[in-house]
């Protein structure tokens, strides 16, 4: 289980930026979606509160009007529009500014008494319910009028209310609303609608109530049924400008806050993962767990017709048992300085492995790769000498290869002094991968090399007629002129062997002779030569 978790964490670290971006986008979209739903819910709740507030105002308003109706003495007696009833109706209209007229009807909806001219009294439909009807146009008024109907015994009372009076009761302080309507479900239409002026500071009665209704409106609206009037509801429509502005403001704020928090969390997580699962972190763990190990590339001596040495090659077996090649991590090891402990660890293992081979075959040597960093490290060679002494290995059986690509500074005496010290102690030195860098003849003359390894790039060009093929002769002649022993690496074909044999290059290394071997495979190979 731990290995499975470790594998997942390593995968996360390797693709951290991409995975984080995908996660960031997904969570942000999810958060924005949730915030959008919250915003819509909040807007709807505010519209609902506004509709509830308006319906309560209208209910109180209509109940107050009905109190005037209940005071009319029409119960249990014959009603005539006489000197007693008419003055009472006039009194109601004069003392209640919200009532513009009163009409009394019998059960057949015939007018018994009215404060309006008879022509204006014929506006009410025969709906025997406590409701509000309209709008109606009366000559007596300069604005639409509405009829609020109420039954009293066998009679019906129509209260005439002008639009501005009802509109005033429909206004709300909630800025989420752009329009408020009274919807009559019996007539299936808005009977009155008010809307905000463009300055959003005042309300006006809409001349076209039906241009915005519950059927054609695409935004949010809330409905609240009146308790005082049958079949009439308050509909509050959203102010899309206000709601959208607030919506985007909240979305932007959320995005900014989320992005900042995500960025901080990203770097915190990245630091933790890099410390544990970055290449540098993994290499530190690998050194601690001794995951680096050597393999051995045999070197064939044409003159003796046998293998006379090996080059130690570095490999890394990680916690998942994957073999990682040096080209993946060697640059990071050099940059971070981990190349020093890794090299010492490999030298320790290789000397321990090869001690029996070196003891049994005195002509056999083992080669290690070094760089300029090993020469500038103040403790590397101290530990190196201790390892040679620990395993009692003869210095004459050790070859140290220094790559040409990592040129040593001729003006820094530390390099030449250390190399002279090594030669005096009996170690051999080789310039490795020759031809891939910019080493001149003076460079080879300045440092005490006694071997030169031709890079496989040139060896593999043999037979291709490429320019690099022709350079082989020049390199071979130059090395012989400087008295250097030549090693050809990367030999893979018989044609390459013939070419090098013809030019008396005696030390050959490559897959033509053997792949890189474990110490057990190397021992079997050498034992087979003897047999």
PDB file of C-alpha atoms in Angstrom, residues 20-296:
ATOM      1  CA  UNK A  20      -2.368  21.512 -10.445  1.00  0.00           C
ATOM      2  CA  UNK A  21      -3.573  23.566 -13.425  1.00  0.00           C
ATOM      3  CA  UNK A  22      -6.261  21.007 -14.238  1.00  0.00           C
ATOM      4  CA  UNK A  23      -7.284  20.870 -10.577  1.00  0.00           C
ATOM      5  CA  UNK A  24      -7.198  24.662 -10.312  1.00  0.00           C
ATOM      6  CA  UNK A  25      -9.422  25.118 -13.365  1.00  0.00           C
ATOM      7  CA  UNK A  26     -11.812  22.364 -12.257  1.00  0.00           C
ATOM      8  CA  UNK A  27     -12.155  23.618  -8.679  1.00  0.00           C
ATOM      9  CA  UNK A  28     -12.385  27.247  -9.804  1.00  0.00           C
ATOM     10  CA  UNK A  29     -15.145  26.396 -12.269  1.00  0.00           C
ATOM     11  CA  UNK A  30     -16.872  24.369  -9.576  1.00  0.00           C
ATOM     12  CA  UNK A  31     -16.502  27.240  -7.092  1.00  0.00           C
ATOM     13  CA  UNK A  32     -17.756  29.754  -9.652  1.00  0.00           C
ATOM     14  CA  UNK A  33     -20.685  27.481 -10.443  1.00  0.00           C
ATOM     15  CA  UNK A  34     -21.537  27.121  -6.762  1.00  0.00           C
ATOM     16  CA  UNK A  35     -21.094  30.855  -6.272  1.00  0.00           C
ATOM     17  CA  UNK A  36     -23.355  31.417  -9.259  1.00  0.00           C
ATOM     18  CA  UNK A  37     -26.042  29.234  -7.707  1.00  0.00           C
ATOM     19  CA  UNK A  38     -25.612  31.004  -4.378  1.00  0.00           C
ATOM     20  CA  UNK A  39     -25.852  34.357  -6.151  1.00  0.00           C
ATOM     21  CA  UNK A  40     -29.001  33.278  -7.971  1.00  0.00           C
ATOM     22  CA  UNK A  41     -30.484  31.908  -4.759  1.00  0.00           C
ATOM     23  CA  UNK A  42     -29.596  35.114  -2.910  1.00  0.00           C
ATOM     24  CA  UNK A  43     -31.129  37.220  -5.665  1.00  0.00           C
ATOM     25  CA  UNK A  44     -34.273  35.097  -5.666  1.00  0.00           C
ATOM     26  CA  UNK A  45     -34.537  35.307  -1.876  1.00  0.00           C
ATOM     27  CA  UNK A  46     -34.224  39.085  -2.049  1.00  0.00           C
ATOM     28  CA  UNK A  47     -36.883  39.197  -4.751  1.00  0.00           C
ATOM     29  CA  UNK A  48     -39.037  36.937  -2.608  1.00  0.00           C
ATOM     30  CA  UNK A  49     -38.538  39.230   0.375  1.00  0.00           C
ATOM     31  CA  UNK A  50     -39.459  42.190  -1.817  1.00  0.00           C
ATOM     32  CA  UNK A  51     -42.599  40.459  -3.108  1.00  0.00           C
ATOM     33  CA  UNK A  52     -43.564  39.512   0.439  1.00  0.00           C
ATOM     34  CA  UNK A  53     -43.032  43.080   1.621  1.00  0.00           C
ATOM     35  CA  UNK A  54     -45.139  44.474  -1.218  1.00  0.00           C
ATOM     36  CA  UNK A  55     -47.939  41.937  -0.778  1.00  0.00           C
ATOM     37  CA  UNK A  56     -48.080  42.759   2.949  1.00  0.00           C
ATOM     38  CA  UNK A  57     -48.281  46.458   2.120  1.00  0.00           C
ATOM     39  CA  UNK A  58     -51.078  45.831  -0.378  1.00  0.00           C
ATOM     40  CA  UNK A  59     -52.942  43.537   2.009  1.00  0.00           C
ATOM     41  CA  UNK A  60     -52.888  46.214   4.698  1.00  0.00           C
ATOM     42  CA  UNK A  61     -53.877  48.819   2.135  1.00  0.00           C
ATOM     43  CA  UNK A  62     -56.856  46.831   0.828  1.00  0.00           C
ATOM     44  CA  UNK A  63     -57.983  45.828   4.311  1.00  0.00           C
ATOM     45  CA  UNK A  64     -58.020  49.495   5.256  1.00  0.00           C
ATOM     46  CA  UNK A  65     -60.185  50.188   2.199  1.00  0.00           C
ATOM     47  CA  UNK A  66     -62.556  47.395   3.128  1.00  0.00           C
ATOM     48  CA  UNK A  67     -63.015  48.898   6.571  1.00  0.00           C
ATOM     49  CA  UNK A  68     -64.718  51.816   4.824  1.00  0.00           C
ATOM     50  CA  UNK A  69     -66.968  49.357   2.972  1.00  0.00           C
ATOM     51  CA  UNK A  70     -67.998  47.548   6.127  1.00  0.00           C
ATOM     52  CA  UNK A  71     -69.277  50.862   7.554  1.00  0.00           C
ATOM     53  CA  UNK A  72     -71.858  51.290   4.771  1.00  0.00           C
ATOM     54  CA  UNK A  73     -75.365  50.595   6.278  1.00  0.00           C
ATOM     55  CA  UNK A  74     -76.712  48.146   3.700  1.00  0.00           C
ATOM     56  CA  UNK A  75     -77.282  45.049   5.831  1.00  0.00           C
ATOM     57  CA  UNK A  76     -80.865  43.698   6.256  1.00  0.00           C
ATOM     58  CA  UNK A  77     -82.737  46.483   4.556  1.00  0.00           C
ATOM     59  CA  UNK A  78     -83.736  47.720   1.161  1.00  0.00           C
ATOM     60  CA  UNK A  79     -81.085  49.997  -0.276  1.00  0.00           C
ATOM     61  CA  UNK A  80     -81.883  53.083  -2.340  1.00  0.00           C
ATOM     62  CA  UNK A  81     -79.538  55.761  -3.521  1.00  0.00           C
ATOM     63  CA  UNK A  82     -81.353  58.322  -1.418  1.00  0.00           C
ATOM     64  CA  UNK A  83     -80.345  61.200   0.701  1.00  0.00           C
ATOM     65  CA  UNK A  84     -78.985  58.816   3.325  1.00  0.00           C
ATOM     66  CA  UNK A  85     -76.762  56.485   1.219  1.00  0.00           C
ATOM     67  CA  UNK A  86     -75.355  58.782  -1.389  1.00  0.00           C
ATOM     68  CA  UNK A  87     -74.004  61.357   1.063  1.00  0.00           C
ATOM     69  CA  UNK A  88     -72.319  58.482   2.918  1.00  0.00           C
ATOM     70  CA  UNK A  89     -70.600  57.320  -0.271  1.00  0.00           C
ATOM     71  CA  UNK A  90     -69.563  60.906  -0.980  1.00  0.00           C
ATOM     72  CA  UNK A  91     -68.213  61.140   2.540  1.00  0.00           C
ATOM     73  CA  UNK A  92     -66.086  58.023   1.964  1.00  0.00           C
ATOM     74  CA  UNK A  93     -64.534  59.411  -1.228  1.00  0.00           C
ATOM     75  CA  UNK A  94     -63.889  62.814   0.306  1.00  0.00           C
ATOM     76  CA  UNK A  95     -62.326  61.562   3.525  1.00  0.00           C
ATOM     77  CA  UNK A  96     -60.263  58.741   2.046  1.00  0.00           C
ATOM     78  CA  UNK A  97     -57.936  60.116  -0.656  1.00  0.00           C
ATOM     79  CA  UNK A  98     -57.136  56.567  -1.777  1.00  0.00           C
ATOM     80  CA  UNK A  99     -60.737  56.014  -2.916  1.00  0.00           C
ATOM     81  CA  UNK A 100     -61.784  57.916  -6.040  1.00  0.00           C
ATOM     82  CA  UNK A 101     -65.307  56.547  -6.260  1.00  0.00           C
ATOM     83  CA  UNK A 102     -67.791  54.037  -4.810  1.00  0.00           C
ATOM     84  CA  UNK A 103     -70.440  51.996  -6.627  1.00  0.00           C
ATOM     85  CA  UNK A 104     -73.144  49.834  -4.973  1.00  0.00           C
ATOM     86  CA  UNK A 105     -74.564  46.982  -7.074  1.00  0.00           C
ATOM     87  CA  UNK A 106     -77.237  44.406  -6.502  1.00  0.00           C
ATOM     88  CA  UNK A 107     -76.731  40.682  -7.022  1.00  0.00           C
ATOM     89  CA  UNK A 108     -77.480  41.085 -10.751  1.00  0.00           C
ATOM     90  CA  UNK A 109     -74.628  43.652 -10.881  1.00  0.00           C
ATOM     91  CA  UNK A 110     -77.053  46.491 -11.597  1.00  0.00           C
ATOM     92  CA  UNK A 111     -75.979  49.840 -10.195  1.00  0.00           C
ATOM     93  CA  UNK A 112     -77.965  50.947  -7.188  1.00  0.00           C
ATOM     94  CA  UNK A 113     -75.910  53.931  -6.190  1.00  0.00           C
ATOM     95  CA  UNK A 114     -72.693  55.519  -7.479  1.00  0.00           C
ATOM     96  CA  UNK A 115     -70.531  58.560  -6.871  1.00  0.00           C
ATOM     97  CA  UNK A 116     -69.563  58.445 -10.548  1.00  0.00           C
ATOM     98  CA  UNK A 117     -71.559  59.546 -13.548  1.00  0.00           C
ATOM     99  CA  UNK A 118     -73.723  56.710 -14.787  1.00  0.00           C
ATOM    100  CA  UNK A 119     -71.670  56.296 -17.976  1.00  0.00           C
ATOM    101  CA  UNK A 120     -68.525  55.761 -15.924  1.00  0.00           C
ATOM    102  CA  UNK A 121     -70.307  53.345 -13.641  1.00  0.00           C
ATOM    103  CA  UNK A 122     -70.632  50.659 -16.297  1.00  0.00           C
ATOM    104  CA  UNK A 123     -67.024  49.542 -16.111  1.00  0.00           C
ATOM    105  CA  UNK A 124     -67.111  46.541 -13.795  1.00  0.00           C
ATOM    106  CA  UNK A 125     -67.334  43.031 -15.186  1.00  0.00           C
ATOM    107  CA  UNK A 126     -69.799  40.582 -13.672  1.00  0.00           C
ATOM    108  CA  UNK A 127     -67.261  38.857 -11.455  1.00  0.00           C
ATOM    109  CA  UNK A 128     -68.778  38.174  -8.063  1.00  0.00           C
ATOM    110  CA  UNK A 129     -65.531  37.883  -6.157  1.00  0.00           C
ATOM    111  CA  UNK A 130     -63.302  39.851  -3.866  1.00  0.00           C
ATOM    112  CA  UNK A 131     -60.867  40.914  -6.513  1.00  0.00           C
ATOM    113  CA  UNK A 132     -59.364  43.813  -8.396  1.00  0.00           C
ATOM    114  CA  UNK A 133     -60.083  44.504 -12.038  1.00  0.00           C
ATOM    115  CA  UNK A 134     -58.685  46.930 -14.576  1.00  0.00           C
ATOM    116  CA  UNK A 135     -57.237  48.996 -15.915  1.00  0.00           C
ATOM    117  CA  UNK A 136     -60.162  51.110 -17.063  1.00  0.00           C
ATOM    118  CA  UNK A 137     -60.211  54.499 -18.746  1.00  0.00           C
ATOM    119  CA  UNK A 138     -62.687  57.011 -17.288  1.00  0.00           C
ATOM    120  CA  UNK A 139     -63.262  60.530 -18.526  1.00  0.00           C
ATOM    121  CA  UNK A 140     -63.290  61.772 -14.978  1.00  0.00           C
ATOM    122  CA  UNK A 141     -59.654  60.731 -14.337  1.00  0.00           C
ATOM    123  CA  UNK A 142     -56.407  61.436 -16.174  1.00  0.00           C
ATOM    124  CA  UNK A 143     -54.951  58.013 -15.396  1.00  0.00           C
ATOM    125  CA  UNK A 144     -56.047  54.381 -15.486  1.00  0.00           C
ATOM    126  CA  UNK A 145     -58.437  53.271 -12.768  1.00  0.00           C
ATOM    127  CA  UNK A 146     -59.048  49.963 -11.018  1.00  0.00           C
ATOM    128  CA  UNK A 147     -62.068  48.421  -9.357  1.00  0.00           C
ATOM    129  CA  UNK A 148     -61.706  46.638  -6.038  1.00  0.00           C
ATOM    130  CA  UNK A 149     -64.803  44.463  -5.556  1.00  0.00           C
ATOM    131  CA  UNK A 150     -66.197  43.343  -2.201  1.00  0.00           C
ATOM    132  CA  UNK A 151     -69.485  41.546  -1.439  1.00  0.00           C
ATOM    133  CA  UNK A 152     -71.604  42.735   1.507  1.00  0.00           C
ATOM    134  CA  UNK A 153     -74.632  40.565   2.060  1.00  0.00           C
ATOM    135  CA  UNK A 154     -76.555  40.460  -1.221  1.00  0.00           C
ATOM    136  CA  UNK A 155     -74.894  43.601  -2.495  1.00  0.00           C
ATOM    137  CA  UNK A 156     -71.532  44.321  -4.098  1.00  0.00           C
ATOM    138  CA  UNK A 157     -69.339  47.327  -3.496  1.00  0.00           C
ATOM    139  CA  UNK A 158     -66.923  48.592  -6.169  1.00  0.00           C
ATOM    140  CA  UNK A 159     -64.160  50.870  -4.926  1.00  0.00           C
ATOM    141  CA  UNK A 160     -62.605  52.964  -7.686  1.00  0.00           C
ATOM    142  CA  UNK A 161     -58.827  53.371  -7.180  1.00  0.00           C
ATOM    143  CA  UNK A 162     -56.577  55.282  -9.543  1.00  0.00           C
ATOM    144  CA  UNK A 163     -53.338  53.635 -10.708  1.00  0.00           C
ATOM    145  CA  UNK A 164     -50.987  56.009  -8.863  1.00  0.00           C
ATOM    146  CA  UNK A 165     -52.511  55.071  -5.487  1.00  0.00           C
ATOM    147  CA  UNK A 166     -51.944  51.351  -5.982  1.00  0.00           C
ATOM    148  CA  UNK A 167     -48.543  51.959  -7.606  1.00  0.00           C
ATOM    149  CA  UNK A 168     -47.358  53.766  -4.511  1.00  0.00           C
ATOM    150  CA  UNK A 169     -48.095  50.658  -2.421  1.00  0.00           C
ATOM    151  CA  UNK A 170     -46.135  48.485  -4.878  1.00  0.00           C
ATOM    152  CA  UNK A 171     -42.854  50.351  -4.596  1.00  0.00           C
ATOM    153  CA  UNK A 172     -39.953  48.661  -2.826  1.00  0.00           C
ATOM    154  CA  UNK A 173     -36.572  49.689  -1.487  1.00  0.00           C
ATOM    155  CA  UNK A 174     -34.943  46.445  -2.680  1.00  0.00           C
ATOM    156  CA  UNK A 175     -32.586  47.444  -5.502  1.00  0.00           C
ATOM    157  CA  UNK A 176     -32.647  43.936  -6.988  1.00  0.00           C
ATOM    158  CA  UNK A 177     -36.042  44.718  -8.508  1.00  0.00           C
ATOM    159  CA  UNK A 178     -36.570  46.581 -11.760  1.00  0.00           C
ATOM    160  CA  UNK A 179     -40.309  46.033 -12.081  1.00  0.00           C
ATOM    161  CA  UNK A 180     -43.310  44.994  -9.953  1.00  0.00           C
ATOM    162  CA  UNK A 181     -46.597  43.731 -11.333  1.00  0.00           C
ATOM    163  CA  UNK A 182     -50.049  42.766 -10.087  1.00  0.00           C
ATOM    164  CA  UNK A 183     -51.038  39.570 -11.864  1.00  0.00           C
ATOM    165  CA  UNK A 184     -54.709  38.565 -12.092  1.00  0.00           C
ATOM    166  CA  UNK A 185     -54.917  34.805 -12.563  1.00  0.00           C
ATOM    167  CA  UNK A 186     -58.608  34.955 -13.585  1.00  0.00           C
ATOM    168  CA  UNK A 187     -57.763  37.201 -16.514  1.00  0.00           C
ATOM    169  CA  UNK A 188     -54.265  35.690 -16.889  1.00  0.00           C
ATOM    170  CA  UNK A 189     -52.562  39.029 -17.305  1.00  0.00           C
ATOM    171  CA  UNK A 190     -50.794  41.829 -15.515  1.00  0.00           C
ATOM    172  CA  UNK A 191     -53.357  44.413 -14.555  1.00  0.00           C
ATOM    173  CA  UNK A 192     -50.777  46.898 -13.305  1.00  0.00           C
ATOM    174  CA  UNK A 193     -46.999  47.113 -13.543  1.00  0.00           C
ATOM    175  CA  UNK A 194     -44.552  49.686 -12.280  1.00  0.00           C
ATOM    176  CA  UNK A 195     -40.897  49.943 -13.272  1.00  0.00           C
ATOM    177  CA  UNK A 196     -37.859  51.831 -12.144  1.00  0.00           C
ATOM    178  CA  UNK A 197     -36.761  54.948 -13.938  1.00  0.00           C
ATOM    179  CA  UNK A 198     -33.325  54.708 -15.584  1.00  0.00           C
ATOM    180  CA  UNK A 199     -31.837  56.615 -12.644  1.00  0.00           C
ATOM    181  CA  UNK A 200     -33.017  53.768 -10.325  1.00  0.00           C
ATOM    182  CA  UNK A 201     -34.168  56.336  -7.777  1.00  0.00           C
ATOM    183  CA  UNK A 202     -37.880  56.520  -8.615  1.00  0.00           C
ATOM    184  CA  UNK A 203     -40.731  54.422  -9.933  1.00  0.00           C
ATOM    185  CA  UNK A 204     -43.236  55.011 -12.706  1.00  0.00           C
ATOM    186  CA  UNK A 205     -46.335  53.223 -13.934  1.00  0.00           C
ATOM    187  CA  UNK A 206     -45.687  51.234 -17.073  1.00  0.00           C
ATOM    188  CA  UNK A 207     -47.999  52.156 -19.958  1.00  0.00           C
ATOM    189  CA  UNK A 208     -47.732  48.553 -21.217  1.00  0.00           C
ATOM    190  CA  UNK A 209     -48.143  46.148 -18.297  1.00  0.00           C
ATOM    191  CA  UNK A 210     -47.935  43.043 -20.489  1.00  0.00           C
ATOM    192  CA  UNK A 211     -44.522  43.765 -22.069  1.00  0.00           C
ATOM    193  CA  UNK A 212     -42.961  42.017 -19.081  1.00  0.00           C
ATOM    194  CA  UNK A 213     -44.752  39.016 -17.621  1.00  0.00           C
ATOM    195  CA  UNK A 214     -44.069  35.590 -16.176  1.00  0.00           C
ATOM    196  CA  UNK A 215     -44.338  34.000 -19.624  1.00  0.00           C
ATOM    197  CA  UNK A 216     -41.850  36.089 -21.571  1.00  0.00           C
ATOM    198  CA  UNK A 217     -39.416  37.192 -18.859  1.00  0.00           C
ATOM    199  CA  UNK A 218     -36.061  35.351 -19.095  1.00  0.00           C
ATOM    200  CA  UNK A 219     -34.661  36.437 -15.768  1.00  0.00           C
ATOM    201  CA  UNK A 220     -35.493  35.771 -12.133  1.00  0.00           C
ATOM    202  CA  UNK A 221     -38.816  36.738 -10.623  1.00  0.00           C
ATOM    203  CA  UNK A 222     -40.677  36.022  -7.399  1.00  0.00           C
ATOM    204  CA  UNK A 223     -44.417  35.656  -6.856  1.00  0.00           C
ATOM    205  CA  UNK A 224     -46.388  36.216  -3.674  1.00  0.00           C
ATOM    206  CA  UNK A 225     -50.164  35.795  -3.554  1.00  0.00           C
ATOM    207  CA  UNK A 226     -52.277  38.506  -1.933  1.00  0.00           C
ATOM    208  CA  UNK A 227     -54.350  37.441   1.048  1.00  0.00           C
ATOM    209  CA  UNK A 228     -56.800  40.316   0.847  1.00  0.00           C
ATOM    210  CA  UNK A 229     -57.734  39.912  -2.823  1.00  0.00           C
ATOM    211  CA  UNK A 230     -58.699  36.686  -4.539  1.00  0.00           C
ATOM    212  CA  UNK A 231     -56.705  35.424  -7.526  1.00  0.00           C
ATOM    213  CA  UNK A 232     -54.222  38.300  -7.531  1.00  0.00           C
ATOM    214  CA  UNK A 233     -50.476  37.975  -6.941  1.00  0.00           C
ATOM    215  CA  UNK A 234     -47.510  40.300  -6.679  1.00  0.00           C
ATOM    216  CA  UNK A 235     -44.741  39.548  -9.183  1.00  0.00           C
ATOM    217  CA  UNK A 236     -41.325  41.123  -8.611  1.00  0.00           C
ATOM    218  CA  UNK A 237     -38.940  41.016 -11.581  1.00  0.00           C
ATOM    219  CA  UNK A 238     -35.187  41.179 -11.191  1.00  0.00           C
ATOM    220  CA  UNK A 239     -33.095  44.210 -11.984  1.00  0.00           C
ATOM    221  CA  UNK A 240     -30.723  42.417 -14.354  1.00  0.00           C
ATOM    222  CA  UNK A 241     -28.195  45.268 -14.369  1.00  0.00           C
ATOM    223  CA  UNK A 242     -27.843  45.292 -10.595  1.00  0.00           C
ATOM    224  CA  UNK A 243     -27.879  41.518 -10.247  1.00  0.00           C
ATOM    225  CA  UNK A 244     -25.391  40.960 -13.076  1.00  0.00           C
ATOM    226  CA  UNK A 245     -23.065  43.638 -11.714  1.00  0.00           C
ATOM    227  CA  UNK A 246     -23.176  42.050  -8.290  1.00  0.00           C
ATOM    228  CA  UNK A 247     -22.806  38.565  -9.796  1.00  0.00           C
ATOM    229  CA  UNK A 248     -19.675  39.470 -11.742  1.00  0.00           C
ATOM    230  CA  UNK A 249     -18.261  41.427  -8.824  1.00  0.00           C
ATOM    231  CA  UNK A 250     -18.577  38.366  -6.598  1.00  0.00           C
ATOM    232  CA  UNK A 251     -17.205  36.102  -9.347  1.00  0.00           C
ATOM    233  CA  UNK A 252     -14.161  38.344  -9.815  1.00  0.00           C
ATOM    234  CA  UNK A 253     -13.562  38.606  -6.068  1.00  0.00           C
ATOM    235  CA  UNK A 254     -13.861  34.837  -5.734  1.00  0.00           C
ATOM    236  CA  UNK A 255     -11.494  34.274  -8.672  1.00  0.00           C
ATOM    237  CA  UNK A 256      -8.882  36.668  -7.271  1.00  0.00           C
ATOM    238  CA  UNK A 257      -9.058  35.245  -3.744  1.00  0.00           C
ATOM    239  CA  UNK A 258      -9.065  31.669  -5.022  1.00  0.00           C
ATOM    240  CA  UNK A 259      -6.155  32.355  -7.382  1.00  0.00           C
ATOM    241  CA  UNK A 260      -4.043  33.954  -4.653  1.00  0.00           C
ATOM    242  CA  UNK A 261      -4.818  31.137  -2.222  1.00  0.00           C
ATOM    243  CA  UNK A 262      -4.148  28.586  -4.952  1.00  0.00           C
ATOM    244  CA  UNK A 263      -0.818  30.204  -5.824  1.00  0.00           C
ATOM    245  CA  UNK A 264       0.316  30.194  -2.203  1.00  0.00           C
ATOM    246  CA  UNK A 265      -0.831  26.609  -1.742  1.00  0.00           C
ATOM    247  CA  UNK A 266       0.818  25.636  -5.038  1.00  0.00           C
ATOM    248  CA  UNK A 267       4.230  26.816  -3.904  1.00  0.00           C
ATOM    249  CA  UNK A 268       3.839  25.252  -0.473  1.00  0.00           C
ATOM    250  CA  UNK A 269       2.879  21.889  -1.993  1.00  0.00           C
ATOM    251  CA  UNK A 270       5.564  22.220  -4.648  1.00  0.00           C
ATOM    252  CA  UNK A 271       8.196  22.831  -1.989  1.00  0.00           C
ATOM    253  CA  UNK A 272       7.082  19.785  -0.022  1.00  0.00           C
ATOM    254  CA  UNK A 273       6.957  17.558  -3.102  1.00  0.00           C
ATOM    255  CA  UNK A 274      10.254  18.845  -4.467  1.00  0.00           C
ATOM    256  CA  UNK A 275      11.927  18.220  -1.163  1.00  0.00           C
ATOM    257  CA  UNK A 276      10.713  14.649  -1.254  1.00  0.00           C
ATOM    258  CA  UNK A 277      10.126  13.775  -4.893  1.00  0.00           C
ATOM    259  CA  UNK A 278      12.151  16.170  -7.073  1.00  0.00           C
ATOM    260  CA  UNK A 279      15.113  14.677  -8.893  1.00  0.00           C
ATOM    261  CA  UNK A 280      17.431  16.282  -6.359  1.00  0.00           C
ATOM    262  CA  UNK A 281      15.335  15.028  -3.459  1.00  0.00           C
ATOM    263  CA  UNK A 282      15.073  11.541  -4.936  1.00  0.00           C
ATOM    264  CA  UNK A 283      18.817  11.440  -5.520  1.00  0.00           C
ATOM    265  CA  UNK A 284      19.515  12.415  -1.909  1.00  0.00           C
ATOM    266  CA  UNK A 285      17.240   9.600  -0.796  1.00  0.00           C
ATOM    267  CA  UNK A 286      18.953   7.284  -3.287  1.00  0.00           C
ATOM    268  CA  UNK A 287      22.382   8.086  -1.831  1.00  0.00           C
ATOM    269  CA  UNK A 288      21.047   7.497   1.661  1.00  0.00           C
ATOM    270  CA  UNK A 289      19.422   4.200   0.636  1.00  0.00           C
ATOM    271  CA  UNK A 290      22.423   3.191  -1.511  1.00  0.00           C
ATOM    272  CA  UNK A 291      20.306   2.798  -4.630  1.00  0.00           C
ATOM    273  CA  UNK A 292      23.227   3.577  -6.966  1.00  0.00           C
ATOM    274  CA  UNK A 293      25.222   0.599  -8.157  1.00  0.00           C
ATOM    275  CA  UNK A 294      27.995  -0.177 -10.675  1.00  0.00           C
ATOM    276  CA  UNK A 295      27.975  -2.244 -13.844  1.00  0.00           C
ATOM    277  CA  UNK A 296      31.104  -3.122 -15.754  1.00  0.00           C
TER     278      UNK A 296
END
